[in-house]
Structure formats: C-alpha cells, structure tokens
Coordinates of C-alpha atoms and ligand atoms in Angstrom, one line a residue:
M5 CA -3.0 37.0 -6.1
L6 CA -3.6 33.9 -8.3
R7 CA -6.7 34.3 -10.5
H8 CA -6.4 31.8 -13.3
T9 CA -4.3 28.8 -14.4
T10 CA -4.5 26.2 -17.1
V11 CA -4.4 23.2 -14.7
G12 CA -5.4 23.7 -11.1
I13 CA -3.9 20.8 -9.0
I14 CA -5.4 20.0 -5.6
G15 CA -2.8 18.3 -3.4
G16 CA 0.9 18.3 -3.2
G17 CA 1.6 14.6 -2.6
P18 CA 3.5 12.5 -5.2
A19 CA 0.6 12.7 -7.7
G20 CA 0.1 16.5 -7.6
L21 CA 3.8 17.3 -7.5
L22 CA 4.8 14.9 -10.3
L23 CA 2.0 16.2 -12.5
A24 CA 3.1 19.8 -12.0
R25 CA 6.6 18.9 -12.9
L26 CA 5.6 17.0 -16.1
L27 CA 3.4 19.9 -17.2
H28 CA 6.1 22.5 -16.4
R29 CA 8.6 20.6 -18.6
A30 CA 6.0 20.8 -21.5
G31 CA 5.4 24.5 -21.0
I32 CA 1.9 24.0 -19.5
D33 CA 1.2 26.2 -16.5
S34 CA -0.3 24.9 -13.3
V35 CA -0.9 25.8 -9.7
V36 CA -0.6 23.3 -6.8
L37 CA -2.6 23.9 -3.7
E38 CA -1.5 21.8 -0.7
S39 CA -3.4 22.0 2.7
R40 CA -0.4 21.0 4.9
N41 CA 2.9 22.7 5.5
R42 CA 6.1 21.7 3.7
A43 CA 7.7 20.0 6.7
Y44 CA 4.6 17.8 7.3
V45 CA 4.4 16.7 3.6
E46 CA 8.1 16.0 3.4
Q47 CA 8.2 13.9 6.6
R48 CA 5.0 11.8 6.1
Q49 CA 6.2 8.1 6.2
R50 CA 4.7 6.1 3.5
A51 CA 5.8 3.9 0.5
G52 CA 9.3 2.8 -0.4
I53 CA 9.2 0.9 -3.7
L54 CA 9.4 2.5 -7.2
E55 CA 8.5 0.7 -10.4
Q56 CA 10.6 1.4 -13.5
T57 CA 7.8 3.5 -15.0
T58 CA 7.8 5.8 -11.9
V59 CA 11.6 6.0 -11.9
D60 CA 11.6 6.9 -15.6
A61 CA 9.1 9.7 -15.1
L62 CA 11.0 11.1 -12.1
R63 CA 14.2 11.2 -14.2
A64 CA 12.3 12.7 -17.2
C65 CA 11.1 15.6 -15.1
G66 CA 14.5 16.4 -13.6
A67 CA 14.0 14.7 -10.2
G68 CA 16.4 11.8 -10.8
E69 CA 19.7 13.0 -9.3
R70 CA 19.3 12.1 -5.6
M71 CA 17.2 9.0 -6.5
D72 CA 19.9 7.7 -8.8
T73 CA 22.6 8.2 -6.1
L74 CA 20.6 7.0 -3.0
G75 CA 18.1 4.5 -4.5
L76 CA 18.8 0.8 -4.2
V77 CA 18.1 -1.4 -7.2
H78 CA 16.4 -4.6 -6.2
D79 CA 16.2 -7.6 -8.5
G80 CA 13.9 -9.7 -6.4
I81 CA 12.1 -10.3 -3.1
E82 CA 12.0 -13.2 -0.7
L83 CA 8.9 -15.0 0.3
R84 CA 9.0 -16.8 3.6
F85 CA 6.4 -19.3 4.7
D86 CA 6.2 -22.6 6.5
G87 CA 9.7 -21.8 7.9
R88 CA 11.3 -21.7 4.4
A89 CA 12.6 -19.0 2.1
H90 CA 12.0 -18.6 -1.6
R91 CA 13.5 -15.9 -3.8
I92 CA 11.5 -14.4 -6.7
D93 CA 14.0 -13.2 -9.3
F94 CA 12.5 -10.3 -11.2
P95 CA 14.8 -9.9 -14.2
S96 CA 14.8 -13.5 -15.3
L97 CA 11.0 -13.8 -14.9
T98 CA 10.0 -10.5 -16.5
G99 CA 12.5 -9.9 -19.3
G100 CA 14.8 -7.7 -17.3
R101 CA 12.7 -5.6 -15.0
S102 CA 13.6 -4.6 -11.4
V103 CA 12.4 -2.1 -8.8
L104 CA 14.1 0.7 -6.9
V105 CA 14.0 1.1 -3.1
Y106 CA 13.7 4.9 -2.6
A107 CA 11.3 6.4 0.0
Q108 CA 8.3 8.4 -0.9
T109 CA 9.5 11.1 1.6
E110 CA 12.6 11.5 -0.6
V111 CA 10.6 11.6 -3.9
V112 CA 8.4 14.3 -2.4
K113 CA 11.4 16.3 -1.1
D114 CA 13.0 16.2 -4.6
L115 CA 9.8 17.3 -6.4
I116 CA 9.1 20.1 -3.9
A117 CA 12.6 21.5 -4.2
L118 CA 12.4 21.5 -8.0
Q119 CA 9.0 23.0 -8.1
L120 CA 9.8 25.8 -5.8
D121 CA 13.1 26.5 -7.6
Q122 CA 11.8 26.4 -11.2
G123 CA 8.2 25.5 -11.5
G124 CA 4.8 27.2 -11.2
P125 CA 3.3 28.2 -7.9
L126 CA 3.1 25.6 -5.1
L127 CA 1.1 26.9 -2.2
F128 CA 1.4 25.2 1.2
E129 CA -1.3 25.7 3.9
A130 CA -3.8 26.3 1.0
E131 CA -6.8 24.2 1.9
V132 CA -9.3 23.5 -0.8
H133 CA -13.0 23.5 0.2
A134 CA -14.7 22.8 -3.1
V135 CA -14.5 22.4 -6.8
E136 CA -17.4 24.2 -8.6
G137 CA -18.5 24.0 -12.2
A138 CA -16.6 20.8 -13.1
D139 CA -18.9 20.4 -16.1
T140 CA -18.4 24.0 -17.3
E141 CA -15.7 25.6 -19.4
R142 CA -14.2 27.4 -16.4
P143 CA -14.2 25.3 -13.3
L144 CA -13.4 27.1 -10.0
I145 CA -11.4 26.0 -7.0
R146 CA -12.4 27.6 -3.7
Y147 CA -9.7 27.5 -1.0
T148 CA -8.4 29.3 2.0
H149 CA -4.8 30.5 2.1
R150 CA -3.3 32.3 5.2
G151 CA -6.8 32.8 6.6
R152 CA -8.2 34.3 3.4
E153 CA -10.9 32.9 1.1
Q154 CA -9.6 32.6 -2.4
T155 CA -10.9 31.4 -5.8
L156 CA -8.8 30.0 -8.6
S157 CA -10.4 29.7 -12.1
C158 CA -8.9 26.9 -14.2
D159 CA -9.2 25.4 -17.7
Y160 CA -8.9 22.0 -16.0
V161 CA -8.9 20.8 -12.4
V162 CA -7.0 17.7 -11.2
G163 CA -7.9 16.2 -7.8
C164 CA -4.7 14.8 -6.4
D165 CA -5.9 15.3 -2.8
G166 CA -5.6 11.7 -1.5
S167 CA -8.2 9.5 0.1
H168 CA -9.7 12.2 2.4
G169 CA -9.7 14.9 -0.2
V170 CA -12.6 17.0 -1.5
A171 CA -12.3 16.7 -5.3
R172 CA -14.1 13.4 -5.4
D173 CA -17.2 15.2 -3.9
A174 CA -17.5 17.2 -7.2
L175 CA -18.5 14.0 -9.0
P176 CA -22.3 14.0 -8.8
E177 CA -23.8 11.0 -7.2
P178 CA -25.7 9.7 -10.3
V179 CA -22.4 9.3 -12.2
R180 CA -20.2 8.2 -9.3
R181 CA -19.6 4.5 -8.7
T182 CA -17.6 3.3 -5.7
Y183 CA -16.2 -0.2 -5.1
Q184 CA -14.5 -1.1 -1.8
R185 CA -13.4 -3.8 0.5
S186 CA -12.0 -3.8 4.0
Y187 CA -9.6 -6.2 5.7
P188 CA -9.7 -7.7 9.2
Y189 CA -6.2 -6.5 10.1
S190 CA -3.8 -3.5 10.0
W191 CA 0.0 -3.0 9.9
L192 CA 2.2 -1.7 12.7
G193 CA 5.0 0.0 10.8
I194 CA 8.4 1.0 12.4
L195 CA 11.5 2.7 11.2
A196 CA 14.7 1.6 13.0
D197 CA 18.3 2.8 13.0
A198 CA 19.5 -0.7 12.1
P199 CA 21.1 -2.0 9.0
P200 CA 18.6 -4.2 7.1
S201 CA 19.2 -7.9 8.0
Y202 CA 18.3 -9.1 4.5
P203 CA 19.7 -8.1 1.1
E204 CA 16.1 -7.8 -0.4
L205 CA 12.6 -7.3 0.9
V206 CA 11.2 -10.2 2.9
Y207 CA 7.4 -10.9 2.8
A208 CA 6.8 -13.5 5.5
H209 CA 3.6 -15.5 6.1
S210 CA 3.4 -17.3 9.5
P211 CA 0.7 -18.7 11.7
R212 CA 1.4 -15.6 14.0
G213 CA 0.6 -13.2 11.1
F214 CA 2.3 -11.4 8.3
A215 CA 5.6 -9.5 8.6
L216 CA 7.5 -7.4 6.0
G217 CA 11.1 -6.5 6.1
S218 CA 12.0 -3.4 4.0
M219 CA 14.6 -0.7 4.2
R220 CA 15.2 3.0 3.6
S221 CA 19.0 2.9 3.3
P222 CA 21.9 0.6 4.2
T223 CA 21.6 1.8 7.8
V224 CA 17.8 2.2 8.2
S225 CA 15.3 -0.6 8.3
R226 CA 11.5 -0.3 7.7
L227 CA 9.5 -3.2 9.1
Y228 CA 5.8 -4.0 9.3
L229 CA 3.8 -6.5 11.4
Q230 CA 0.2 -7.6 10.9
V231 CA -1.8 -6.5 13.9
P232 CA -5.6 -6.6 14.7
N233 CA -7.6 -3.5 13.6
G234 CA -7.8 -0.9 16.3
T235 CA -4.4 -1.8 17.8
D236 CA -2.8 0.9 19.9
P237 CA 0.9 1.3 19.2
A238 CA 1.4 1.9 22.9
D239 CA 0.6 -1.8 23.4
W240 CA 3.7 -2.6 21.4
P241 CA 6.8 -1.7 23.3
D242 CA 10.0 -2.0 21.3
E243 CA 11.0 -5.4 22.8
R244 CA 7.7 -6.9 21.9
I245 CA 8.0 -5.7 18.3
W246 CA 11.5 -7.2 17.8
G247 CA 10.5 -10.5 19.4
E248 CA 7.4 -10.8 17.2
L249 CA 9.3 -9.9 14.1
D250 CA 12.0 -12.6 14.9
A251 CA 9.2 -15.2 15.4
R252 CA 7.5 -14.4 12.2
F253 CA 10.7 -14.3 10.1
A254 CA 12.0 -17.6 11.7
L255 CA 13.6 -20.1 9.3
R256 CA 13.7 -23.8 10.1
A257 CA 17.1 -24.2 8.4
D258 CA 18.6 -21.4 10.5
P259 CA 17.0 -21.3 13.9
D260 CA 19.5 -18.8 15.3
W261 CA 18.7 -16.2 12.7
R262 CA 17.7 -12.9 14.4
L263 CA 17.0 -9.4 13.0
R264 CA 19.7 -6.7 13.7
R265 CA 18.1 -4.3 16.1
G266 CA 18.4 -0.6 16.6
A267 CA 16.6 2.4 18.0
I268 CA 13.0 2.6 16.8
T269 CA 12.4 6.2 15.5
A270 CA 8.8 5.9 14.3
K271 CA 5.9 3.6 15.1
A272 CA 2.4 3.8 13.6
V273 CA -0.6 1.6 12.9
L274 CA -1.9 1.7 9.3
P275 CA -5.4 0.5 8.5
M276 CA -5.8 -1.0 5.1
R277 CA -8.6 -1.1 2.5
S278 CA -9.3 -1.3 -1.2
H279 CA -11.3 1.4 -2.9
V280 CA -12.0 2.6 -6.4
T281 CA -14.1 5.6 -7.6
E282 CA -15.3 5.5 -11.2
P283 CA -15.1 7.3 -13.5
M284 CA -11.9 9.2 -12.9
R285 CA -13.2 12.2 -14.8
H286 CA -16.2 14.4 -14.8
G287 CA -16.3 17.3 -17.3
R288 CA -13.1 19.2 -16.7
L289 CA -12.3 17.6 -13.4
F290 CA -9.9 14.6 -13.3
L291 CA -9.0 12.5 -10.3
A292 CA -5.5 10.9 -9.9
G293 CA -3.8 8.8 -7.3
D294 CA -5.3 8.0 -3.9
A295 CA -8.1 10.5 -4.6
A296 CA -9.5 7.9 -7.0
H297 CA -8.2 4.6 -5.6
I298 CA -6.7 3.0 -2.6
V299 CA -4.9 -0.4 -2.4
P300 CA -3.7 -2.3 0.6
P301 CA 0.1 -1.8 0.8
A302 CA 1.3 -5.4 0.4
G303 CA 1.7 -5.1 -3.4
A304 CA 3.7 -1.8 -3.1
K305 CA 1.4 -0.3 -5.7
G306 CA -0.1 2.9 -4.1
L307 CA 2.6 5.4 -5.0
N308 CA 3.2 3.8 -8.4
L309 CA -0.4 3.9 -9.4
A310 CA -0.5 7.6 -8.4
A311 CA 2.5 8.2 -10.7
S312 CA 1.1 6.3 -13.7
D313 CA -2.2 8.2 -13.5
V314 CA -0.4 11.5 -13.7
I315 CA 2.0 10.3 -16.4
I316 CA -1.1 9.3 -18.5
L317 CA -2.8 12.6 -17.7
A318 CA 0.3 14.7 -18.5
R319 CA 0.5 13.0 -21.9
A320 CA -3.1 13.9 -22.5
F321 CA -2.6 17.6 -21.6
I322 CA 0.5 17.7 -23.8
Q323 CA -1.5 16.3 -26.7
L324 CA -4.2 18.9 -26.2
S325 CA -1.7 21.8 -26.0
E326 CA 0.2 20.6 -29.1
T327 CA -2.6 19.4 -31.4
G328 CA -5.8 20.7 -29.9
T329 CA -7.2 17.2 -29.7
T330 CA -8.9 15.8 -26.6
E331 CA -8.6 12.1 -27.6
L332 CA -6.2 11.1 -24.8
L333 CA -8.1 13.3 -22.2
D334 CA -11.3 11.6 -23.2
A335 CA -9.7 8.2 -22.8
Y336 CA -8.0 9.1 -19.5
S337 CA -10.4 7.4 -17.1
D338 CA -10.7 4.1 -19.1
T339 CA -6.9 4.0 -19.7
C340 CA -6.1 4.4 -16.0
L341 CA -8.9 2.1 -14.7
R342 CA -7.5 -0.9 -16.7
R343 CA -4.2 -0.4 -14.8
V344 CA -5.9 0.4 -11.5
W345 CA -8.0 -2.7 -11.5
R346 CA -4.9 -4.9 -12.3
A347 CA -3.2 -3.3 -9.3
E348 CA -6.3 -3.7 -7.1
H349 CA -6.4 -7.4 -8.0
F350 CA -2.7 -7.9 -7.3
S351 CA -2.8 -5.9 -4.0
C352 CA -5.8 -7.9 -2.8
F353 CA -4.1 -11.2 -3.9
M354 CA -0.9 -10.4 -2.0
T355 CA -2.8 -9.2 1.0
T356 CA -5.1 -12.2 1.3
T357 CA -2.4 -14.7 0.4
L358 CA 0.2 -13.4 2.9
H359 CA -1.9 -12.4 5.9
T360 CA -3.4 -14.7 8.6
D361 CA -7.2 -14.1 8.5
P362 CA -8.8 -14.5 12.0
G363 CA -12.0 -15.7 10.3
H364 CA -10.3 -18.4 8.3
S365 CA -11.1 -22.1 8.9
P366 CA -8.1 -24.6 9.1
F367 CA -9.1 -25.6 5.5
E368 CA -8.8 -22.1 4.2
A369 CA -5.4 -21.7 6.0
R370 CA -4.2 -24.8 4.2
L371 CA -5.4 -23.5 0.8
Q372 CA -3.3 -20.3 1.5
L373 CA -0.2 -22.4 2.1
S374 CA -0.9 -24.3 -1.0
Q375 CA -1.1 -21.1 -3.0
L376 CA 2.3 -19.9 -1.6
A377 CA 3.9 -23.3 -2.4
R378 CA 2.5 -23.0 -6.0
I379 CA 4.2 -19.6 -6.3
A380 CA 7.5 -21.0 -5.0
D381 CA 7.4 -24.2 -7.2
S382 CA 6.0 -22.9 -10.5
R383 CA 7.9 -20.6 -12.8
S384 CA 4.6 -19.4 -14.3
A385 CA 3.2 -18.6 -10.9
S386 CA 6.4 -16.8 -9.9
A387 CA 6.4 -14.9 -13.2
E388 CA 2.8 -13.8 -12.6
L389 CA 3.8 -12.3 -9.2
A390 CA 7.1 -10.8 -10.6
E391 CA 5.3 -9.1 -13.6
N392 CA 2.7 -7.6 -11.3
Y393 CA 5.1 -6.5 -8.6
T394 CA 7.5 -4.8 -11.1
G395 CA 4.5 -3.3 -12.9
P396 CA 3.5 -3.4 -16.5
P397 CA 5.2 -0.9 -18.8
L398 CA 3.0 2.1 -19.8
G399 CA 3.5 1.7 -23.5
Ligands
FAD19 P1 -1.3 11.7 -1.0 O1 0.1 11.3 -0.9 O2 -2.3 11.3 0.0 O3 -1.3 13.2 -1.3 C1 -2.5 14.0 -1.2 C2 -2.1 15.4 -0.8 O4 -3.3 16.2 -0.9 C3 -1.6 15.4 0.6 O5 -0.4 16.1 0.7 C4 -2.7 16.1 1.4 O6 -2.2 16.9 2.5 C5 -3.3 17.0 0.3 N1 -4.7 17.4 0.5 C6 -5.7 16.6 1.0 N2 -6.9 17.3 1.1 C7 -6.6 18.5 0.6 C8 -7.4 19.7 0.4 N3 -8.7 19.7 0.7 N4 -6.8 20.8 -0.1 C9 -5.5 20.8 -0.4 N5 -4.7 19.7 -0.3 C10 -5.3 18.6 0.2 N6 1.9 2.7 -0.5 C11 2.8 1.7 -0.7 O7 2.9 1.3 -1.8 N7 3.5 1.2 0.4 C12 3.3 1.7 1.7 O8 4.0 1.2 2.6 C13 2.4 2.6 1.9 N8 2.2 3.1 3.1 C14 1.2 4.1 3.3 C15 1.0 4.5 4.6 C16 -0.1 5.4 4.8 C17 -0.3 5.9 6.3 C18 -0.8 5.9 3.7 C19 -2.0 6.9 4.0 C20 -0.5 5.5 2.5 C21 0.5 4.5 2.3 N9 0.8 4.1 1.0 C22 1.7 3.1 0.8 C23 0.1 4.6 -0.2 C24 0.9 5.7 -0.9 O9 1.7 6.4 0.1 C25 -0.1 6.5 -1.6 O10 -0.7 5.7 -2.6 C26 0.5 7.8 -2.2 O11 0.8 8.7 -1.2 C27 -0.5 8.4 -3.2 O12 -0.1 9.7 -3.5 P2 -1.2 10.8 -3.8 O13 -0.4 12.0 -4.2 O14 -2.3 10.3 -4.7 O15 -1.9 11.1 -2.4
DHB20 C1 7.3 -0.9 1.6 C2 6.0 -0.8 1.8 C3 5.2 -1.8 1.2 O1 3.9 -1.8 1.4 C4 5.8 -2.8 0.4 O2 5.0 -3.7 -0.1 C5 7.1 -2.8 0.2 C6 7.9 -1.8 0.9 C7 8.2 0.1 2.3 O3 7.6 1.0 3.0 O4 9.4 0.1 2.2

C-alpha cells in the first residue's frame, strides 16, 4: 500500500505523465493516480501538434524514440480564405522553428510504457476525491482504488487532472480567480483512413464556416468542421461531412480540387471555451495543464501548454532537491501564467479570426476577411502568427 511520496500527481494525461518522467529522471519520487483505465487514456482522441519545447522535453525524458520515427516535421501551415491559399512558412519567419505532427494518443502511450517499465507507481482506476491540507506541510490525497478508500500523504501535490478534475477545488474561494469565455460554435472532428490531401495543415475560413485539415500519419487524415453548439454527430452522415469539407476547402483557382476520402473511424463533437484559474499554486498544491487553463483548439496550444507547465514545475522541484531553495517553486504560477495568457490570446485570436460567427454583422465579417488578408500580405503579421503557433522557447 502506498503511504507517502514526494510529489503526488493527480491525473495520468500528458501533463501528469510527463511530470512523472521528468521527476524520475532527476531522482525525485512521485506517484501518479489516474481515474480511468489504461486503454481509455491511450485511445482518447485529442491534439496532434507538438511545439519544439514539447518535443525536446519528451526526448529528454526518454520518450523520443517512436516520436522521432513516426512524427512528421511541418515547416508551415496553409491559410485558405476567400477561395485562395496562403502558406505561412515557419522557419523563415521565426528564425528556424517548426512543429511536429505526432498525436497526443501516441505521446500518452509512449509515456505510460516508460513509466510502467522504469518509473514510480502509476495507478489506473484510482479516482481522487479530494486534496486536503494544501496549505500544510503534509497535504493528503484521498482516493479510491479497486473499491478501497486510500490516503496518500505527500510533500507536494500536483493537480494534472484536466478541466473536470478535483484539484482546483482545493484552492479556497477567496484566493481563486477564474476568467472564461465561451464561443457560439463547436467542432465536429473525424478520423479517416485516407491519405491527407494536403502536405501541411490547412486552416480554412469560408462563409459556410471554418474547416481544418490535419493528419495523424501518411495514411490517416484528421479533419474538423465548425458546427453549431449542441450538434448531434448523428445528423452528420459521412457523405454530408465530406461534401461540407470540400465546399469549405474550395479554391477558386482549382475548382475540381476534392479531398481524398476514406472510411471514417471516429466522429465526435467538441465544444470549445477559454478558461484560466489563477493562481496556479496554493501552499503545497500546484495546478498544471487543463486543470488550470483551457484554450479553444484552433491554435494547437492545449497539449503544449500542459507540457510547458510541467517542464517549468519539474525544474522547480529539481532546484529544490538540489539546493533546498524554493525560488522557482515560488515563481511557478507567475512564470506559467505569462505563457498561458499569451496562448489564451493567440488561441482566441485564431478562433475568432477563422470561424464564422452567427452573431456577426456583414461589417464584422468584412473586418475578419481584412484581418486574414493582412496576415497573408504582411511579413510582420505572418511572423506574429508563426511565432505564436510554433511557441516561444522556454529559455
Ligand atoms: P488531460 O489530458 O485532460 O488529462 C487529465 C487526466 O486526469 C485524465 O487522464 C483524467 O482521466 C484524469 N483525471 C480527471 N479527474 C481525475 C480524478 N478525480 N482522479 C484521478 N484522475 C483524474 N488540444 C489541441 O491542441 N488540439 C486539439 O485538437 C485538441 N482536441 C481536444 C479534444 C478534446 C475532446 C479535449 C477534451 C481536449 C482537446 N485538446 C486539444 C486539448 C488537449 O488535449 C489538452 O490540453 C491536453 O490533454 C491537456 O493535458 P492534461 O494532462 O492537462 O489534461
Ligand atoms: C490538430 C488539432 C488542432 O486543434 C490544431 O489546431 C491542429 C491540429 C489535430 O488534431 O491534428
């Protein structure tokens, strides 16, 4: 039975697993408690784009092998609007940066395999109910594992339990501040056994709504369509999805262009919102990843923000263990929040610039097109997008 650990980690998503690996490499012990079973966590379809900082951290903790074999380096994205295509070239606009297309499902599989093979305990089906004594020297995690109530005492607790987790509840109301925004649309996301019809990701704005063409491998496409909130995937038979994607990706210069089609193997509606909880620390409890902040997905930031939080936190724990100083731990919330708010701004900008807002007047719709034209025509506006998309270095 587990009684005590240095760092108790709630949640075995990308944030919790990466933190556990980074701590393990530094000789700091931890326990990861994950409420779901392994198969569920490994198959949950989510993000697909890794920034350099995330890639570097995965390599540094030994999880780079499959990523370096299967990941696809992308040097740019395409913006489509007004029936035209514009490429944003990352390396020339950012001093050499690019991104890696490698699915979150694969990142999670790699981290779980490593952790089970050579890390500290990682318990599946261990549901945390509460964190107690966050502002004491010995915080406690209360959880149920295999039907039994358990308690884990910790030097520190890290809530990596996503947007519906319980760790955030341990921040008392008087110190907790939340900021949020909702959007009047969702995404219908599909996976298809079809080779991607585009060499790089395509972000398409059209009067019919936004569409995104991404990929998981040279034979699997990942595609998204803007749909109204509350959409039932059952109202979108496969033929309707392909027809709508073709219409939104249409190019005036190439009217015969069509997506390559294939069997649709997954179909889900994803609502979107922006949310930040501040501060990201209370006493000996730290929040990381979606437990502290949510971004709408158009900027491809959610997974990367989760990774940068735990990289910053791991450095702080390593400083504490090596020197006894808490300087970096004390700065954790402020350090992360600077990056978080930049990503919140960029994600909101990408979302509102690319989607068709049902509440917009014709005037606002023309402003949106003007903004897109500015990005296409101006090097500095393209560079602004490229720098944000590829992510700032951690320093
Ligand atoms: P999570 O991945 O949510 O992991 C949290 C973990 O904690 C989960 O495994 C959960 O089971 C566990 N947990 C929760 N409560 C408890 C508890 N009480 N006890 C124990 N364990 C608990 N980002 C993009 O950039 N692009 C995308 O296309 C994209 N698509 C997304 C689609 C969906 C449906 C969602 C929800 C998110 C998407 N994101 C996307 C965001 C990105 O996937 C997240 O930002 C990323 O998963 C954050 O990682 P995390 O580890 O912080 O949280
Ligand atoms: C993917 C998702 C995103 O939200 C995005 O901006 C780019 C790619 C993806 O799932 O591949």
